Coordinates of C-alpha atoms and ligand atoms in Angstrom, one line a residue:
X1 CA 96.4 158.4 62.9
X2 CA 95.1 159.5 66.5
X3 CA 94.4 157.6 69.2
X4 CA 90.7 158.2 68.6
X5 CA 90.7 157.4 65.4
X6 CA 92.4 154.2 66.3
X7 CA 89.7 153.6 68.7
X8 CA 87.2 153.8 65.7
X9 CA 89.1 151.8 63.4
X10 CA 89.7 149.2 65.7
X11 CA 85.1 149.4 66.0
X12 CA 85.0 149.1 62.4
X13 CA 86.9 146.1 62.2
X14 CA 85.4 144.3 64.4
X15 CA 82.0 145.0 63.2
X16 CA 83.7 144.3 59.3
X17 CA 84.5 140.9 60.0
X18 CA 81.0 140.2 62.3
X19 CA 79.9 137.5 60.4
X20 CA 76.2 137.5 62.1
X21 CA 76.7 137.2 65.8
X22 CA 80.4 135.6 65.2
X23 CA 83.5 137.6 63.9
X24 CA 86.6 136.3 61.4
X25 CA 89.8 136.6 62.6
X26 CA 90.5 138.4 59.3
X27 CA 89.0 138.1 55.8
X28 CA 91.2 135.7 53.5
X29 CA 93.6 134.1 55.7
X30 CA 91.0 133.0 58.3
X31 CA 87.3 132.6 57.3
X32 CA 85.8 131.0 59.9
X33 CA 85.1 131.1 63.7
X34 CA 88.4 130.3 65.7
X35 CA 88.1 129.6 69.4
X36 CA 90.4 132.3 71.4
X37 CA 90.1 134.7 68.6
X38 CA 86.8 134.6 69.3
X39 CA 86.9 135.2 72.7
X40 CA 89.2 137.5 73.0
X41 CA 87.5 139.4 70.2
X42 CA 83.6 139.2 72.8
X43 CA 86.3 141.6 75.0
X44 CA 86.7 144.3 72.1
X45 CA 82.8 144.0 71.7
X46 CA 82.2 144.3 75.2
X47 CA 83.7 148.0 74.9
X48 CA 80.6 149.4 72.9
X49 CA 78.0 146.4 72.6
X50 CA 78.2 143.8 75.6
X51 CA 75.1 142.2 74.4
X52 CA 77.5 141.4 71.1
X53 CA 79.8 140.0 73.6
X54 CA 77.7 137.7 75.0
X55 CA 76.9 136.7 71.9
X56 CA 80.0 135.8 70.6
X57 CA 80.5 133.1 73.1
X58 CA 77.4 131.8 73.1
X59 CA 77.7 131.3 69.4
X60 CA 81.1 129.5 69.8
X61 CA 79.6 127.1 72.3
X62 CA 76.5 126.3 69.8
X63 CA 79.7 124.2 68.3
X64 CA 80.7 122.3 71.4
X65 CA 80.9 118.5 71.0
X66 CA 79.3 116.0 72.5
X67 CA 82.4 114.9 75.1
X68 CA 82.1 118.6 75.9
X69 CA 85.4 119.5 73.3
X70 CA 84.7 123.1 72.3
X71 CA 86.6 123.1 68.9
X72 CA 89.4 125.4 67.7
X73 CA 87.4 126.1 64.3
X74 CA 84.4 126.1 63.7
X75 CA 83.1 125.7 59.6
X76 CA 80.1 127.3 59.7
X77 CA 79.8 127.4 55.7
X78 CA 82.8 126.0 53.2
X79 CA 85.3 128.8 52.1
X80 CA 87.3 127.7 49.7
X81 CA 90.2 130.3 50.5
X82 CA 91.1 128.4 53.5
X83 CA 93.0 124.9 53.9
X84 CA 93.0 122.3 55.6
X85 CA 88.8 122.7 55.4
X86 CA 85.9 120.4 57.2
X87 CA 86.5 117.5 54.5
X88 CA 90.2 117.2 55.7
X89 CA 89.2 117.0 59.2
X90 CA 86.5 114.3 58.8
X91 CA 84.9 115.1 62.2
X92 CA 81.4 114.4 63.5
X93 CA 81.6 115.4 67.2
X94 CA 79.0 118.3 67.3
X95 CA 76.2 120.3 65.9
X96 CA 78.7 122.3 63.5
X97 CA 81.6 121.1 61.0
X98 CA 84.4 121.5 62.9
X99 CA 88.1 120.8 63.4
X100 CA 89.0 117.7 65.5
X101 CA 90.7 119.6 68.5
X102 CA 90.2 122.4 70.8
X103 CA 92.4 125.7 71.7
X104 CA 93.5 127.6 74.6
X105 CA 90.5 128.0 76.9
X106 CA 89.9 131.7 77.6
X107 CA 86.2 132.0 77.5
X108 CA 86.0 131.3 81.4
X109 CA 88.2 134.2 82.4
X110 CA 86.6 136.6 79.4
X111 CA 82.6 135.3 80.9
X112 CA 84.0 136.5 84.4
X113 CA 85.6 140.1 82.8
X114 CA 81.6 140.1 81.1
X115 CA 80.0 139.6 84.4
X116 CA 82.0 142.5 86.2
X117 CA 81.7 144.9 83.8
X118 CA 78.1 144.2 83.2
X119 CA 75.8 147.1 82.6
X120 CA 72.5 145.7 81.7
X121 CA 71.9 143.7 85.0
X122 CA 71.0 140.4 82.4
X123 CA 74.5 139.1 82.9
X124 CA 74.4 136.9 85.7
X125 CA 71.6 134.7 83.6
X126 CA 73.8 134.7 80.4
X127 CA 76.7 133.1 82.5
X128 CA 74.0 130.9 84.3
X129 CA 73.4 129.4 80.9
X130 CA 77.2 129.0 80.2
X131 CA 78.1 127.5 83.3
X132 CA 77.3 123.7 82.7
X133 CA 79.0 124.0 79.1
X134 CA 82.3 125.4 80.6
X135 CA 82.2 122.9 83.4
X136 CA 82.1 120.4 80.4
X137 CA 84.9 121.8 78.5
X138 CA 87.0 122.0 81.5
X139 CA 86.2 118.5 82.2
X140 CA 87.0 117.2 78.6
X141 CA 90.1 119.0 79.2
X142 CA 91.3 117.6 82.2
X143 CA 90.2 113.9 81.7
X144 CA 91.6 113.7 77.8
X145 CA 94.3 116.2 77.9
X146 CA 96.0 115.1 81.7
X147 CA 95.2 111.3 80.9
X148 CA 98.1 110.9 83.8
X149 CA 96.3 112.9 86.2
X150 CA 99.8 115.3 86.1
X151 CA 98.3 118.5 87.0
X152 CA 99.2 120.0 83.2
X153 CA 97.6 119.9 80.0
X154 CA 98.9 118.5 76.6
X155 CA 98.2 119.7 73.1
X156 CA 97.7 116.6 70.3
X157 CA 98.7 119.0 67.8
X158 CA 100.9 122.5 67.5
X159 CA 97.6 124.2 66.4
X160 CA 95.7 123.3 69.4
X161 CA 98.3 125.4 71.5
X162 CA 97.3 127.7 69.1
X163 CA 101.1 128.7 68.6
X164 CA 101.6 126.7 65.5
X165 CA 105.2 126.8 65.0
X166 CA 106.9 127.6 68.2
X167 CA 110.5 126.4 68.8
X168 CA 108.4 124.0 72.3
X169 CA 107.1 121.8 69.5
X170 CA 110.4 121.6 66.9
X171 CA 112.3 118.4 68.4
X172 CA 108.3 116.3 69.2
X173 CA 107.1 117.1 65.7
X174 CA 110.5 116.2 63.7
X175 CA 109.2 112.5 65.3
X176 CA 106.0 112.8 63.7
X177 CA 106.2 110.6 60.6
X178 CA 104.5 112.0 57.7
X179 CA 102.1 109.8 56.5
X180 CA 98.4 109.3 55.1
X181 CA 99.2 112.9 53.5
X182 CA 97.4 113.3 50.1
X183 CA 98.7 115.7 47.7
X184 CA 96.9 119.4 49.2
X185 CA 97.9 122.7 48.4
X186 CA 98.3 125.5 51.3
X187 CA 96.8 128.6 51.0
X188 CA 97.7 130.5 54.1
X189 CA 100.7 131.3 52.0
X190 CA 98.8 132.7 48.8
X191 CA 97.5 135.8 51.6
X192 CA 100.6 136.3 53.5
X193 CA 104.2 135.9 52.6
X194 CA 105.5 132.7 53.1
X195 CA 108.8 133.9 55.3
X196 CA 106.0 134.7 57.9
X197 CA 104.5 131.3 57.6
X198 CA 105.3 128.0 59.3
X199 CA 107.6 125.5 56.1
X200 CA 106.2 122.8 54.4
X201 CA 107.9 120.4 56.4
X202 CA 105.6 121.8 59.3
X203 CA 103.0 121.4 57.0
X204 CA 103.5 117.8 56.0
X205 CA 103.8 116.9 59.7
X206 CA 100.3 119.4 61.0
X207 CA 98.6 117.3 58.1
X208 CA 100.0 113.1 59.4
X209 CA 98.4 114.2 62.6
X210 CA 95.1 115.6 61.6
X211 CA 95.2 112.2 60.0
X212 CA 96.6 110.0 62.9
X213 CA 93.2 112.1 64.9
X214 CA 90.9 111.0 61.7
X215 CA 92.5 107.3 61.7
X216 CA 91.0 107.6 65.7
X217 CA 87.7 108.6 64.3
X218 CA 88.5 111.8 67.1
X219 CA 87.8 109.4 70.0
X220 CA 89.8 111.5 73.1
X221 CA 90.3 108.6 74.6
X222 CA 91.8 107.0 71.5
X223 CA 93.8 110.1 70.3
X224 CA 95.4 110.8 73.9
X225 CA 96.7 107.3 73.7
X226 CA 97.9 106.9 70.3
X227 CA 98.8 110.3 68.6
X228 CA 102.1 111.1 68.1
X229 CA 102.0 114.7 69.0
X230 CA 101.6 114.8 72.7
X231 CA 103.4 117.5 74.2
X232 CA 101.9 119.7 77.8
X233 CA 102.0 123.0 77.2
X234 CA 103.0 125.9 79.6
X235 CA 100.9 128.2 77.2
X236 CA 97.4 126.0 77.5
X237 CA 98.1 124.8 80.9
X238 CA 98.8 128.2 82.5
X239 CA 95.7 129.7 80.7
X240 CA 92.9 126.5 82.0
X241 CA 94.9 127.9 85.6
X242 CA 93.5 131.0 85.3
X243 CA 90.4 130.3 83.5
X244 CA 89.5 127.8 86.5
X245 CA 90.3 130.4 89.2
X246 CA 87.7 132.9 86.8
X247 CA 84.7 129.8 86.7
X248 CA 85.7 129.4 90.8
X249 CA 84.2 133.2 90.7
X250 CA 81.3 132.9 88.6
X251 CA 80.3 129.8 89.8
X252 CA 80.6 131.3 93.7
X253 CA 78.8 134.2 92.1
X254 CA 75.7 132.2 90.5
X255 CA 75.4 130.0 94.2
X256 CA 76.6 127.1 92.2
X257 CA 78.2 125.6 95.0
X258 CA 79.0 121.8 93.7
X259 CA 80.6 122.8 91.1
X260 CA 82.9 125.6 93.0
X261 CA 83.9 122.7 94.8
X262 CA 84.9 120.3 91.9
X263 CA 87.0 123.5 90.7
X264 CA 88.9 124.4 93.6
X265 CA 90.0 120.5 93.3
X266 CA 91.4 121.3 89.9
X267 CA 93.0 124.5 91.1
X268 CA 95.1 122.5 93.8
X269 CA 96.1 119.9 91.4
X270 CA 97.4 121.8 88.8
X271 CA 99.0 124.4 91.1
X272 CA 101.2 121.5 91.8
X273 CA 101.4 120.2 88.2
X274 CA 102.5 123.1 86.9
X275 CA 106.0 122.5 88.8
X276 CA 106.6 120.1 86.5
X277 CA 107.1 122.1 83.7
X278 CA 109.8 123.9 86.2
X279 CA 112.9 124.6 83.7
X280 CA 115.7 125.0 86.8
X281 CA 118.6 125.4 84.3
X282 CA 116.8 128.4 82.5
X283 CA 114.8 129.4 85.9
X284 CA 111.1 128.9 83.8
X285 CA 108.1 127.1 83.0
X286 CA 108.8 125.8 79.2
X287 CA 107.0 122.7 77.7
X288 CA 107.6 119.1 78.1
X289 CA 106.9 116.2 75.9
X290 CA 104.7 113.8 77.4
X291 CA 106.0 111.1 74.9
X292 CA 109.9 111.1 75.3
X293 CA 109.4 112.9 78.8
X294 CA 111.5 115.6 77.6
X295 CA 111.5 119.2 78.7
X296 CA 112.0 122.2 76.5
X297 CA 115.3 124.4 76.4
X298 CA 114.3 128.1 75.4
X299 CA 111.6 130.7 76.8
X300 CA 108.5 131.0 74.9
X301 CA 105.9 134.2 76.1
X302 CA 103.9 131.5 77.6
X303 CA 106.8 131.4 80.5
X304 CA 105.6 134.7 81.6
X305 CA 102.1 133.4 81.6
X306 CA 103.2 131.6 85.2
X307 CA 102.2 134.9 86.8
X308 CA 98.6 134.9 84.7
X309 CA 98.2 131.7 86.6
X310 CA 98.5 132.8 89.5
X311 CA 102.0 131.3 90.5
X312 CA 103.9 133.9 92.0
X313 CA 106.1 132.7 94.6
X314 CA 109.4 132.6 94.7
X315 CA 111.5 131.8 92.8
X316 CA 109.0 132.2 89.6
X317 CA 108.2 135.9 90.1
X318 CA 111.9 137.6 90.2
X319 CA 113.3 135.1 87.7
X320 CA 110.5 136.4 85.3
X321 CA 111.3 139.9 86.0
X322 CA 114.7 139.5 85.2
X323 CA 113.7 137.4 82.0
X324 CA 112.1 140.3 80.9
X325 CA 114.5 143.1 81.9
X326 CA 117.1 141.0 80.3
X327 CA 114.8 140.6 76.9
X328 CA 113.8 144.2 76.9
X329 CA 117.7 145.0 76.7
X330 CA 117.6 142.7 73.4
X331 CA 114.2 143.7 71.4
X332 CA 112.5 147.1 70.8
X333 CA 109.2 145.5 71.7
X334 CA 108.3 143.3 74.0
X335 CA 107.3 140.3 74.6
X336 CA 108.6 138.5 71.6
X337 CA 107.2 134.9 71.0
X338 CA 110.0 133.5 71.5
X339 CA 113.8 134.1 73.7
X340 CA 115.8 136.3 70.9
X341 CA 118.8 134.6 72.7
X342 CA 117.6 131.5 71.8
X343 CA 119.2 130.1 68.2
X344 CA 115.6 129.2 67.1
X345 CA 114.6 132.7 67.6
X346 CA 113.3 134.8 64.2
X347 CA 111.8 138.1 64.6
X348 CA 108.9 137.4 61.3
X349 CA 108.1 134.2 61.4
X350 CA 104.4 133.5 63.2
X351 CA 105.4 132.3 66.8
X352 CA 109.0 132.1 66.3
X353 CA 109.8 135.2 67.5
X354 CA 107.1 138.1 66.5
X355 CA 104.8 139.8 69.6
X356 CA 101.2 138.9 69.4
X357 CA 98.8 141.4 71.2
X358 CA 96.8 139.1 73.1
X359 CA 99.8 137.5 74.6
X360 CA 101.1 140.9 75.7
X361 CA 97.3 141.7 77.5
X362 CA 97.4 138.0 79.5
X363 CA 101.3 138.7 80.3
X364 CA 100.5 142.6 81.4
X365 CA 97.8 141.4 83.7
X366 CA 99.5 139.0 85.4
X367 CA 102.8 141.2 86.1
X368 CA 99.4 143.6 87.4
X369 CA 98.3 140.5 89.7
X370 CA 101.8 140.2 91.3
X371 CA 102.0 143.9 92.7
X372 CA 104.5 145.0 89.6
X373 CA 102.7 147.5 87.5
X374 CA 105.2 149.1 86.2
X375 CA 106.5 146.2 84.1
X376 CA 102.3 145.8 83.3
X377 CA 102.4 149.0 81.8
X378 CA 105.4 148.8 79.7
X379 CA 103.9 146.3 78.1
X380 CA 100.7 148.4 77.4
X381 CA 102.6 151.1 76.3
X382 CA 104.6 148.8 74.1
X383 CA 101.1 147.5 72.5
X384 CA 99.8 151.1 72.2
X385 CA 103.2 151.4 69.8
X386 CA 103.2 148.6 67.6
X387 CA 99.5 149.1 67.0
X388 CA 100.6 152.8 66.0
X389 CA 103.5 151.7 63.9
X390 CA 102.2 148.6 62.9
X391 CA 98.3 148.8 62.0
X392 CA 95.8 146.4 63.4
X393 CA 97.7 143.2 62.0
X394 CA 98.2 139.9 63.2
X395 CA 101.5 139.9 65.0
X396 CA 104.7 142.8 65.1
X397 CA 108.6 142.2 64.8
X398 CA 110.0 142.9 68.1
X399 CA 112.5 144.4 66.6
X400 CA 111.2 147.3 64.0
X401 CA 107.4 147.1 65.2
X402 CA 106.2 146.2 61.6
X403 CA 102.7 144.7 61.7
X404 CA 102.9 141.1 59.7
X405 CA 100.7 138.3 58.9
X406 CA 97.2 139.3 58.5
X407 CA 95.8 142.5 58.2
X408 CA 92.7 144.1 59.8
X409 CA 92.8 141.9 62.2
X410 CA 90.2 140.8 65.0
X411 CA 91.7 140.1 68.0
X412 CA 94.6 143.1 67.8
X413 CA 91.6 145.3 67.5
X414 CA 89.7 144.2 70.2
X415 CA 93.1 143.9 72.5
X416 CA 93.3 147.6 71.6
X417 CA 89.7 148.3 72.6
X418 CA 90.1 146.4 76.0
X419 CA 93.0 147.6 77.2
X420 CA 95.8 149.0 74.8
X421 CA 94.1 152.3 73.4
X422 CA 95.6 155.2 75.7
X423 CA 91.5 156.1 76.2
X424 CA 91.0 152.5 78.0
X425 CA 94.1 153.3 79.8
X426 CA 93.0 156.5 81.2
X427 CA 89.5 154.8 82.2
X428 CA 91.6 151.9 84.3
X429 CA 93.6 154.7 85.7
Ligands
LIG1 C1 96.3 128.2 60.6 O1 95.6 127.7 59.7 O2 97.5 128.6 60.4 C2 95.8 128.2 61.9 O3 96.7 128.8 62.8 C3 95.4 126.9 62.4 O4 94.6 127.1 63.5

């Protein structure tokens, strides 16, 4: 298929799995509104409808909580195709049934991208309105996810980091005991094939935490004590980094001058947080688990997210290049999931080794931010050819460029629109 025709397919899913002002990640496997999808799917609107944009977030924030949690799904009608649904989760936090935690927080730096690119002149007074609930959903973050004050942010459950079954989380959730489990059946693995899919063992252990959240009654304050999945995550903590640096600009922007000051206070902390997460043997940011105080041994496409953040001194920005030289000899594709030099590593299996579009945009445009544009555009160009090879699905081998997971799928269309599709290329250019 052509380019252009790509460009239109990519349209049509997006406006296939609109659901009314919010969009499906894909039909099947994921029926309801999911946080970053979301957000990152208001960037593939903004290409040919910003007013659809806007309204993408703004929908996703009529399902913030009261703390100021904005949720990782949001259950705005029951579908049985999906599991674990609103009953499992027992929450009662916001307007909307919803799941008990939150996921990566994007939607600052995607409300800054609306604001620049705005061609209606009305943008300035949709972000006005967005402000206060971002500032809360920062705040929620920082005073319930970096109890400690530590300058990084932990996830209470794998799905939170919104890289369910990463290596980072392997040795934290084997100490999960599975209990309060009743008998459930999955159904992620009646769409896709189960080799894709996260095991049962995962499974058992996502579920004993949903339940340890529940047996909180979803109390933050309760949950960050108590759960016993508690692990900060390079991949959450580098994207709030980035997103704060965003809100610093459309908060300067909208005059907003109290709160640009409460942000720049975040900034500095978690500049100095994020050393923590400082791997010196492997020369990279990896995770660490707040319980045992534990760091991480293997490289995860988060690491690369350091430059995203805007960390790139030395020695973080030529360690990463060489990181990724030294990947790029390994894989086809880059950036896979996870190190294939790691033994954990499997090029098909969800985020244990396949490439993920949306990863590959954050990573290009911070190599972009440090001055190296030539590593940015081999990953474009490497998006542009798994798209090609691999249709609009939910994540690639690194190694053959086959599309897996999901099909039709939301946020690789939009990442196409926004920034993979050789016509967005040429217009950046
Ligand atoms: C799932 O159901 O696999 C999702 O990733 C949870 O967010």
């Amino acid at each position: 298929m052509s380019d252009m025709n790509l460009d239109k397919t990519a349209q049509s899913i997006l406006v296939e799995n609109d659901q009314g002002g919010y969009t499906i990640p894909t039909k099947g496997l994921y029926p309801y509104q999911w946080n970053w999808d979301s957000v990152f799917v208001a960037l593939g609107f903004a290409t040919f409808d910003q007013d659809r944009a806007w309204r993408e977030i703004e929908m996703l924030f009529e399902g913030q909580w009261r703390d100021g949690m904005v949720p990782h799904i949001l259950f705005r009608k029951d579908d049985p195709s999906y599991f674990p649904g609103p009953k499992v989760w027992g929450t009662d936090g916001g307007p909307i049934p919803s799941s008990g935690h939150s996921q990566p927080p994007v939607a600052a730096t995607v409300v800054r991208d609306l604001v620049e690119g705005d061609r209606s002149g009305k943008a300035l007074e949709r972000a006005r309105a967005l402000l206060p609930k971002l500032m809360a959903w920062h705040r929620w973050y920082l005073a319930y996810r970096d109890p400690q004050d530590l300058g990084v942010l932990a996830v209470m459950h794998p799905w939170e980091s919104g890289r369910d079954n990463l290596p980072d989380w392997d040795e934290a959730l084997r100490a999960v005991e599975i209990r309060d489990v009743e008998p459930y059946v999955r159904k992620d693995t009646s769409h896709v094939d189960p080799s894709m899919r996260p095991h049962k063992d995962d499974y058992d252990r996502y579920l004993s935490i949903v339940a340890a959240g529940r047996k909180a009654g979803w109390d933050p304050e309760k949950v960050a004590a108590t759960c016993p999945f508690f692990v900060a995550d390079p991949g959450v903590t580098f994207i709030f980094l980035r997103a704060n640096r965003d809100l610093l600009k459309v908060a300067e922007a909208l005059g907003a001058d109290a709160e640009a000051k409460e942000i720049r206070g975040w900034i500095q902390k978690m500049e100095k947080g994020a050393t923590t997460l400082w791997n010196e043997d492997l020369k990279a940011h990896v995770a660490r688990d707040l319980r045992s105080g534990k760091l991480t041994d293997g490289i995860s496409s988060a690491s690369f997210l350091a430059l995203y953040a805007g960390l790139t001194d030395e020695p973080v920005l030529s360690s990463l290049q060489g990181h990724f030289d030294r990947i790029a000899s390994k894989v086809r594709y880059l950036m896979p999931s996870y190190d294939p030099d790691h033994r954990s590593y499997e090029p098909l299996r969800y985020w244990r080794g396949p490439v993920w579009a949306m990863i590959n945009y954050m990573i290009a445009r911070g190599f972009a931010d440090a001055g190296d544009a030539s590593r940015a555009e081999r990953m474009r160009a490497d998006t542009e050819a798994l798209i090609e090879t691999g249709g609009f699905a939910e994540y690639f081998s690194p190694e053959s460029g086959t599309g897996a997971g999901g099909g039709a799928f939301s946020w690789t269309a939009a990442i196409w629109l926004t920034w993979a599709s050789p016509s967005r290329a040429d217009q950046a250019a």
